[in-house]
mmCIF file of C-alpha atoms in Angstrom:
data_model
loop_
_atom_site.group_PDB
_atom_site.id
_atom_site.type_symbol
_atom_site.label_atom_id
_atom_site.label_comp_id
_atom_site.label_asym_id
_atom_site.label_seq_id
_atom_site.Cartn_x
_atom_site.Cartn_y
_atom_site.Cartn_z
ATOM 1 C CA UNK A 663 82.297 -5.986 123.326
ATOM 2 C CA UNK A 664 85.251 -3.732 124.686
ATOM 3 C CA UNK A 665 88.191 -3.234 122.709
ATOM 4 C CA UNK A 666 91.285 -4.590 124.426
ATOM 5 C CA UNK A 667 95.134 -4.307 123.389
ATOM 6 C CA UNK A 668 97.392 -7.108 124.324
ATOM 7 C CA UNK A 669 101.189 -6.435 124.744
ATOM 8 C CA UNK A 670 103.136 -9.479 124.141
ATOM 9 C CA UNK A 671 106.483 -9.869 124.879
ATOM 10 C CA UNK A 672 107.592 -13.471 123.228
ATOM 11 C CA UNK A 673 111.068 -15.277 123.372
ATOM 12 C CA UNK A 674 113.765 -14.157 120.557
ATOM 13 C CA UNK A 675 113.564 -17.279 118.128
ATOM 14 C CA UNK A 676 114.195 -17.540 114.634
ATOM 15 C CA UNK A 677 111.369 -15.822 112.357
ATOM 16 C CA UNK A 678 109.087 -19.090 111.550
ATOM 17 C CA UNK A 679 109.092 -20.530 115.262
ATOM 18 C CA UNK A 680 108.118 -16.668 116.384
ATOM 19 C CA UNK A 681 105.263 -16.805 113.442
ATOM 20 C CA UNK A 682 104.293 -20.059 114.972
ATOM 21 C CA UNK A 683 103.561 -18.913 118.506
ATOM 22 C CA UNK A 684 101.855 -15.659 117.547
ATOM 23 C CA UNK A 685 99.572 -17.991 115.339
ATOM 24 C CA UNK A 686 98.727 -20.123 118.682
ATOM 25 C CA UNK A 687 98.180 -16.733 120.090
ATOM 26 C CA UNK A 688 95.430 -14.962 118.322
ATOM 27 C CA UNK A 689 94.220 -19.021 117.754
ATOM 28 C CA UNK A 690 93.540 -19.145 121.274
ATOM 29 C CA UNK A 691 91.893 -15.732 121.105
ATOM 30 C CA UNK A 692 89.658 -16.572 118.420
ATOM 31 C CA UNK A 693 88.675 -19.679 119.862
ATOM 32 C CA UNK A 694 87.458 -17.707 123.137
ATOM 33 C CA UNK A 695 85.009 -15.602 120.983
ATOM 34 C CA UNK A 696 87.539 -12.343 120.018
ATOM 35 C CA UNK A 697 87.836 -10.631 116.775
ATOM 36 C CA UNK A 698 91.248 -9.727 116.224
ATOM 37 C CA UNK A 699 91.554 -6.163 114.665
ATOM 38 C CA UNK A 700 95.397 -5.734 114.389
ATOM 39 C CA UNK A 701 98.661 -7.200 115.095
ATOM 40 C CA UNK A 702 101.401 -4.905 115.218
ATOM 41 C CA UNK A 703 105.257 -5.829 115.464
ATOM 42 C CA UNK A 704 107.146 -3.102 117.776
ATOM 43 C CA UNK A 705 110.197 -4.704 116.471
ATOM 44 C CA UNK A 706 112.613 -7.127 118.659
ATOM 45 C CA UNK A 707 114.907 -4.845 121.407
ATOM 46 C CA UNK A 708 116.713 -6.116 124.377
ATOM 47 C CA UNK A 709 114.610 -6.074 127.558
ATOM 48 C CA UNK A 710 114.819 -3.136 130.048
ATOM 49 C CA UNK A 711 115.374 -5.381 132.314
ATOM 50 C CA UNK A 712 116.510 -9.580 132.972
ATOM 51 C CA UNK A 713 112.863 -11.498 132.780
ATOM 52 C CA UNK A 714 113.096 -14.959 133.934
ATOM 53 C CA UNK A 715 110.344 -17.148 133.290
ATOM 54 C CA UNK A 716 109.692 -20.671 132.793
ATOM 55 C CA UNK A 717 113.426 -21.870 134.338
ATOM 56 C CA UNK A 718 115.434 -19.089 131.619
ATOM 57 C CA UNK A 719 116.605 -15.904 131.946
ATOM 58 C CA UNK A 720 116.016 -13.351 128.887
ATOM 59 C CA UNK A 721 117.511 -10.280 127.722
ATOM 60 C CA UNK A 722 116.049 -9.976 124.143
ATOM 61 C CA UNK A 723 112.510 -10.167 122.956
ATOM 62 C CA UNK A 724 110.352 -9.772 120.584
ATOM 63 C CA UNK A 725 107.514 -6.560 121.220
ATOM 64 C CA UNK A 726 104.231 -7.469 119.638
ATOM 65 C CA UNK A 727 100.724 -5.709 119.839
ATOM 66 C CA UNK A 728 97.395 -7.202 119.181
ATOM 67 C CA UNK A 729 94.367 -5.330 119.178
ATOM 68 C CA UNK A 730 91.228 -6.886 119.855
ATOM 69 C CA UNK A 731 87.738 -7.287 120.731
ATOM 70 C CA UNK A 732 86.597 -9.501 122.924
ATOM 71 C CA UNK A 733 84.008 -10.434 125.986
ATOM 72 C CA UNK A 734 85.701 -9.516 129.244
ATOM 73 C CA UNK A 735 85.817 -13.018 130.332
ATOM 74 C CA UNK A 736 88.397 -14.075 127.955
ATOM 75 C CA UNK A 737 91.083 -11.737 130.456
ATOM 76 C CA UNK A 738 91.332 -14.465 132.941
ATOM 77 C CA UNK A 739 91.443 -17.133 130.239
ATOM 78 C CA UNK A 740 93.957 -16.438 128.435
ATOM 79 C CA UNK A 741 96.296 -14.963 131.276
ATOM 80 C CA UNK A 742 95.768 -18.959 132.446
ATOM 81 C CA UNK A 743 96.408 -19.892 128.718
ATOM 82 C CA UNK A 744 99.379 -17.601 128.201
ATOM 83 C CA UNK A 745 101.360 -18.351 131.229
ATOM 84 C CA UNK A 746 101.620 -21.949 130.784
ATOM 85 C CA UNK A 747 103.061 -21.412 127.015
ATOM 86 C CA UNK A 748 106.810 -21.736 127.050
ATOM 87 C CA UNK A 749 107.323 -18.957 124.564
ATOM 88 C CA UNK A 750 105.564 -16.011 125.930
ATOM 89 C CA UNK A 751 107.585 -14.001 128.787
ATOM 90 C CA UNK A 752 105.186 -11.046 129.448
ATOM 91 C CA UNK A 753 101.754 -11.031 128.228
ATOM 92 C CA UNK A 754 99.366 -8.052 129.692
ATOM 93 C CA UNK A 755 96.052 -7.144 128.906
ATOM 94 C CA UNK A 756 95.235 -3.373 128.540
ATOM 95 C CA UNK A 757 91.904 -1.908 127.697
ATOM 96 C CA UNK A 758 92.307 -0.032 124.634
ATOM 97 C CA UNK A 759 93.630 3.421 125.356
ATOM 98 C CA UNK A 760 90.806 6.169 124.031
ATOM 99 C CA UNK A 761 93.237 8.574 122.572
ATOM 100 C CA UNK A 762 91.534 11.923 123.503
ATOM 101 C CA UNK A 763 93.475 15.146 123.229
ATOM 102 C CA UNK A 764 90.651 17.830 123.239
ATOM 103 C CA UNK A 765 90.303 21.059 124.836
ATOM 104 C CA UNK A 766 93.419 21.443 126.770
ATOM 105 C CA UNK A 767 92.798 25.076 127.791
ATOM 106 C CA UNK A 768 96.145 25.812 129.429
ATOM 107 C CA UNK A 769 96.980 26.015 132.873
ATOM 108 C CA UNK A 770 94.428 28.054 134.723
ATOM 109 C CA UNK A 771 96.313 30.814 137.501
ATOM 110 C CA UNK A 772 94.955 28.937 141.472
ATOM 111 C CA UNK A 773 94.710 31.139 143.919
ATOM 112 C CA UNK A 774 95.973 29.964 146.625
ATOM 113 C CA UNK A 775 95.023 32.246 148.958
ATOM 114 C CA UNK A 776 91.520 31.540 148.827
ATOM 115 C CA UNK A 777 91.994 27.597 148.612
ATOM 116 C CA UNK A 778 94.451 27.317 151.685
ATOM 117 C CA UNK A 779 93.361 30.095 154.185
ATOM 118 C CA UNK A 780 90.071 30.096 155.874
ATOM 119 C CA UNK A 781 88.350 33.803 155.762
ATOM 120 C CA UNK A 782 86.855 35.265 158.781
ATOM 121 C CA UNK A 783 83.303 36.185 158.226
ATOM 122 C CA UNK B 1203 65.242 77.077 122.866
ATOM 123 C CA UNK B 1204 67.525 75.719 126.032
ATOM 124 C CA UNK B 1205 67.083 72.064 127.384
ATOM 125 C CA UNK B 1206 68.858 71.538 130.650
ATOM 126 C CA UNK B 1207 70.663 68.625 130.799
ATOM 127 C CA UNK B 1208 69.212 66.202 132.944
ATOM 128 C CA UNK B 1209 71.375 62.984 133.543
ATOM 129 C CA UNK B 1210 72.730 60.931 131.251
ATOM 130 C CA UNK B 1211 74.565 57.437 131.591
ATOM 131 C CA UNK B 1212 76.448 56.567 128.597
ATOM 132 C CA UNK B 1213 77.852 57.909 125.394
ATOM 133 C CA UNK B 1214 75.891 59.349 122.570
ATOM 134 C CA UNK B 1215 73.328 57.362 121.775
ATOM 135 C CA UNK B 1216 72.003 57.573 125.345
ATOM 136 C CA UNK B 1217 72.121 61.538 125.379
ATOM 137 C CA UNK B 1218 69.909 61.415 121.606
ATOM 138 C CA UNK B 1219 67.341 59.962 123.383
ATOM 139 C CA UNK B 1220 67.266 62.206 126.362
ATOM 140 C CA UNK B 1221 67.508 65.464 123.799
ATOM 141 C CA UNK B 1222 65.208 63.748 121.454
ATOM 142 C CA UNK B 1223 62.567 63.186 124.145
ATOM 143 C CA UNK B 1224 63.039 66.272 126.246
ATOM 144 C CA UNK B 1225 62.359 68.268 123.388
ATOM 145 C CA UNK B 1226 59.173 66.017 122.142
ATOM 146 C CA UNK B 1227 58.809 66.986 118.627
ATOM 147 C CA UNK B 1228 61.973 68.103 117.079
ATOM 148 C CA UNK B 1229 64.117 65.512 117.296
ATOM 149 C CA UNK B 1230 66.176 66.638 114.273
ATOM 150 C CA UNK B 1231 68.312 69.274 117.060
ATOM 151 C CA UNK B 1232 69.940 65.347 118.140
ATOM 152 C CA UNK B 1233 71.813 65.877 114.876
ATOM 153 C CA UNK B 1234 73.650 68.212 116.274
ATOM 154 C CA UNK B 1235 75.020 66.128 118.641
ATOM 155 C CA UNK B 1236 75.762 62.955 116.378
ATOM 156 C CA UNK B 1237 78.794 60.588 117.779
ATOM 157 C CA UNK B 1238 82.589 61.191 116.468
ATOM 158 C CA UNK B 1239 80.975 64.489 114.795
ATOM 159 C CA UNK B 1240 81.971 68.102 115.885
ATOM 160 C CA UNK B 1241 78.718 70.426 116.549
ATOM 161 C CA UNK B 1242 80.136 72.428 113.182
ATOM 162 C CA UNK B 1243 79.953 69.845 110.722
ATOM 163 C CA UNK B 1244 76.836 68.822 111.209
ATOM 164 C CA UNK B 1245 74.176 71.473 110.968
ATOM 165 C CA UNK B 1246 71.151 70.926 108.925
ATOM 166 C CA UNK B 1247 69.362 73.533 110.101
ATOM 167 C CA UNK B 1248 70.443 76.976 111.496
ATOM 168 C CA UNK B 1249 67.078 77.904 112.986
ATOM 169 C CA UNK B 1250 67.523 79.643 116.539
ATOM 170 C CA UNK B 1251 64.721 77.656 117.960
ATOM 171 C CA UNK B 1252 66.244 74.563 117.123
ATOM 172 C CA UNK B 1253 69.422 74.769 118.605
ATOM 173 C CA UNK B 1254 69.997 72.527 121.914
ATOM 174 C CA UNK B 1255 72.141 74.269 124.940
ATOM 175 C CA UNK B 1256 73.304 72.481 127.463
ATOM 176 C CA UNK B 1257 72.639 74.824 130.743
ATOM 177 C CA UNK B 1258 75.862 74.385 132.707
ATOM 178 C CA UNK B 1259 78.581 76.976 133.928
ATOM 179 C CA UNK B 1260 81.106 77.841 131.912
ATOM 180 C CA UNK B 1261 84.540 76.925 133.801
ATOM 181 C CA UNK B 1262 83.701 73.478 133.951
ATOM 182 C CA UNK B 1263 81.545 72.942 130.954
ATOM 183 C CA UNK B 1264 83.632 70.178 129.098
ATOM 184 C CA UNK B 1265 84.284 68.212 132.040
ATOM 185 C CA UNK B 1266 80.914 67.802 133.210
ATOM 186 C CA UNK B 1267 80.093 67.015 130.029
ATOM 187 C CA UNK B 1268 83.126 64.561 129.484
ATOM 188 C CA UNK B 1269 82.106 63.077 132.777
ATOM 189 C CA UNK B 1270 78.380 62.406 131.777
ATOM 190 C CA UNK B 1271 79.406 61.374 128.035
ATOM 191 C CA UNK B 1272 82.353 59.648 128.196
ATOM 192 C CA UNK B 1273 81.803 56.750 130.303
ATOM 193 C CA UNK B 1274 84.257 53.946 129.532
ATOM 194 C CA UNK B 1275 82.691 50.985 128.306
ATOM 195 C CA UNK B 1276 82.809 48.031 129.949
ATOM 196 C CA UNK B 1277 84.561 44.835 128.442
ATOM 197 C CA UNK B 1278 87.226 42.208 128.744
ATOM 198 C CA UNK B 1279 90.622 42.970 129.320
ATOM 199 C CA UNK B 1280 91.683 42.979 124.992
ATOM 200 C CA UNK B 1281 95.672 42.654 126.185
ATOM 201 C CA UNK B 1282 95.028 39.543 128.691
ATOM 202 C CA UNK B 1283 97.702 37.108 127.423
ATOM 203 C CA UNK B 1284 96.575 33.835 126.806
ATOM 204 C CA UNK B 1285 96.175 31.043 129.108
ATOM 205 C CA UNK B 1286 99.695 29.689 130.001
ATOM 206 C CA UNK B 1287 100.213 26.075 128.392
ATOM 207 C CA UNK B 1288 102.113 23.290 129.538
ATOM 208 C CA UNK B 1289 105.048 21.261 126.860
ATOM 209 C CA UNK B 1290 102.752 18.315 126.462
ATOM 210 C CA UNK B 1291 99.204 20.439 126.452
ATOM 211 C CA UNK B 1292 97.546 18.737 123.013
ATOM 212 C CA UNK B 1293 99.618 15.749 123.003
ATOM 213 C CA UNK B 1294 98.688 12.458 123.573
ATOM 214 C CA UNK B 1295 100.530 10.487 126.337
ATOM 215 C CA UNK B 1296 101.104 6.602 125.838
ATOM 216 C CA UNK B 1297 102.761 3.899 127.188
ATOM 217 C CA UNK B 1298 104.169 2.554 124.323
ATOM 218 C CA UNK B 1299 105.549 5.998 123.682
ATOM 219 C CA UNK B 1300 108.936 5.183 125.835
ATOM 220 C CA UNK B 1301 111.055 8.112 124.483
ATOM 221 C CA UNK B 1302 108.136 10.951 125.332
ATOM 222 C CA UNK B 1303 108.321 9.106 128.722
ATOM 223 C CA UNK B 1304 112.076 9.237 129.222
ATOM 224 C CA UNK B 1305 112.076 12.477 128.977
ATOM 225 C CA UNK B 1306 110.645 13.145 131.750
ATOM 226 C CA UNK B 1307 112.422 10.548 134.202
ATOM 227 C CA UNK B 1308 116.292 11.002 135.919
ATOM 228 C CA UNK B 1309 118.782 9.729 133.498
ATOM 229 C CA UNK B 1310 120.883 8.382 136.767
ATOM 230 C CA UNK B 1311 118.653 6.554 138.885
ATOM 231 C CA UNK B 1312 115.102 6.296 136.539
ATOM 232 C CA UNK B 1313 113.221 8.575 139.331
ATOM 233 C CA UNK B 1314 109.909 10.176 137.808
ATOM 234 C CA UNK B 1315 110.375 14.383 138.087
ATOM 235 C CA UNK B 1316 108.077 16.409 140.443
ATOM 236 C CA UNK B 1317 105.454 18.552 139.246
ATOM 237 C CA UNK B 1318 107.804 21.777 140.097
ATOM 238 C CA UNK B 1319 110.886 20.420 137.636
ATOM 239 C CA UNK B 1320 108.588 19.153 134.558
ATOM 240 C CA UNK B 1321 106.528 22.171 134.996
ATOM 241 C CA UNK B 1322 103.471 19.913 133.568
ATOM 242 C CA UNK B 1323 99.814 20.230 134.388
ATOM 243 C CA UNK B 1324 98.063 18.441 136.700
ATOM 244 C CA UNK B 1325 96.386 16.395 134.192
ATOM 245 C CA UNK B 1326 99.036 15.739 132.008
ATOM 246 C CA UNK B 1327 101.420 15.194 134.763
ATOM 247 C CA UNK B 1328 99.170 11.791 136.633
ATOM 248 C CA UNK B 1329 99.063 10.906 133.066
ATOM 249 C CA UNK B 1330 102.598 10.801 132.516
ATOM 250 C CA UNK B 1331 103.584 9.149 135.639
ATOM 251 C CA UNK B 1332 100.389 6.735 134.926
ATOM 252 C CA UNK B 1333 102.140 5.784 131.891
ATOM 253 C CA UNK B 1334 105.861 5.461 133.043
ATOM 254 C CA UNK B 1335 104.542 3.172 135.851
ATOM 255 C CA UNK B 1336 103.003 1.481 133.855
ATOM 256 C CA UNK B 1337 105.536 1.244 131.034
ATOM 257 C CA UNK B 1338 107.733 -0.552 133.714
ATOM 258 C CA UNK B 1339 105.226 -3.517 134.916
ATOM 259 C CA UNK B 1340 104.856 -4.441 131.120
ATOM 260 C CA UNK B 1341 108.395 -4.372 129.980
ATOM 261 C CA UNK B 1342 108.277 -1.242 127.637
ATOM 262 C CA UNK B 1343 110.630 0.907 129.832
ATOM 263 C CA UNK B 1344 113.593 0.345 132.236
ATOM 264 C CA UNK B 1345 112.867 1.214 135.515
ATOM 265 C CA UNK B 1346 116.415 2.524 137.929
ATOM 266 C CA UNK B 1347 117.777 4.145 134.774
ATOM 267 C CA UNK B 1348 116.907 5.811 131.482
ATOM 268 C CA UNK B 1349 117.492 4.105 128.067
ATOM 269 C CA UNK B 1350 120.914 4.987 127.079
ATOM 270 C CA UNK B 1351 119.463 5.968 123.400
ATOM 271 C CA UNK B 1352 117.050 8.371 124.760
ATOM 272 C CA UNK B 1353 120.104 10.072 126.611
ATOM 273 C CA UNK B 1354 120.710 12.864 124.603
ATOM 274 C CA UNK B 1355 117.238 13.879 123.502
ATOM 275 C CA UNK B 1356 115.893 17.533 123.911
ATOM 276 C CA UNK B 1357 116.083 18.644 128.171
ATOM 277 C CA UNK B 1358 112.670 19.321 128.998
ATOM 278 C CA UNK B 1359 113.454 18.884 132.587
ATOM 279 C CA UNK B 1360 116.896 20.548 134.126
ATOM 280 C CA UNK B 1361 117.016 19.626 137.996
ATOM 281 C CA UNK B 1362 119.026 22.954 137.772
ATOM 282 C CA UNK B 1363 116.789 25.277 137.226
ATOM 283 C CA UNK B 1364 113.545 24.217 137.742
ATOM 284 C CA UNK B 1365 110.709 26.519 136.688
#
């Protein structure tokens, strides 16, 4: 099953009505056959930018990550799911980022010539 | 006994053989001629018959000699510098890393830098504005200006002088 990471963005609400709608949350996932590895909480910041959703306008939010596995149908579900729940402004799927930082052997000298000009033979 | 010196590509070892095998038996006159040594240090034996000459006229003996001896060897440039690396070569690029991502974005209108002002890699450069694009669909990163906290973080970029 691929590993997916969801980035949730819910409403700013008072610490047991937030605890309720991430419980719905990774409910709904488990329900649709994931296995939750990991919820992060990125903390709650004002929004880059004015979100309206659902007949509001927000400017503060709460940043939460959870890191799953799950079968690749469950993307479409839960979008579905997600957007109709009143507390959720951005939800977005993401596969889960392979962090690979291996052989970066510096920046190799082009030359140019050779790429841009054709030779005579 | 004189041996005329035949050819000879490179360095000592090389010319052993050719003495060694030009003069069949003795092959105890290559000491003599044994690398780093001068022909004084090195005699075993002071017979007359098993001394090696080199038949060659006199004016330009050593060069000759230089010429057929000391052959530079081939190899590697040992003072290349190494490969030239970019600020971010090694490090990982995220989304969720919004400050690494600032840095690299105009503090007045929230435009992504060119290639020639971040002086990044090819690689790491898509990967940044990968990131940053997609830092802005998912609400991680403000998109016509940069984060006010992140304003006075360390200038990788400077429109200025771009190198």
């Amino acid at each position: 099953m691929p590993r997916y990471e969801l980035a949730l963005i819910l409403k700013a609400m008072q610490r047991p009505e937030m605890a309720a709608a991430l419980k719905r949350t990774i409910e709904a996932l488990m329900e649709r056959g994931a296995v939750v590895r990991d919820l992060e909480n990125l903390g709650e910041r004002s929004l880059p930018y004015k979100i309206s959703k659902h007949n509001q306008d927000h400017r503060r939010g709460g940043y939460f990550l959870v890191d799953f596995d799950g079968p690749p149908t469950i993307v479409s579900t839960m979008m579905d799911h997600l957007g109709r729940d009143v507390d959720v402004i951005r939800p977005t799927f993401l596969k889960h980022p392979v962090s690979k930082t291996e052989e970066c052997g510096g920046i190799i000298p082009v030359n140019y010539e050779d790429k841009l000009y054709t030779k005579k033979k | 006994m004189a041996a005329t010196l035949v050819v000879s590509s490179r360095g000592w070892g090389r010319l052993q053989q050719i003495l060694a095998a030009g003069q069949g038996a003795s092959a105890s006159c290559s000491v003599l001629w044994r690398r780093g040594y001068s022909s004084q240090q090195e005699q075993v034996s002071h017979n007359e018959d098993l001394n090696v000459f080199i038949c060659v006229p006199k004016k330009s003996r050593s060069r000759i000699i230089n010429y057929y001896l000391f052959q530079p060897i081939q190899m590697e440039n040992p003072y290349k510098d190494p490969p030239k690396r970019c600020v971010l070569c090694g490090i990982n690029v995220d989304y969720k890393n919004v400050q690494l991502l600032s840095q690299f974005v105009s503090p007045y209108t929230g435009r992504i830098y060119g290639r020639h002002i971040t002086g990044l890699c090819g690689k790491k450069q898509k990967e940044i504005s990968k990131a940053i694009k997609r830092a802005h669909v998912i609400g991680f990163m403000p998109v016509v200006y940069k984060d006010p906290t992140f304003l006075n973080d360390p200038k990788i970029c400077d429109i200025r002088h771009p190198e």
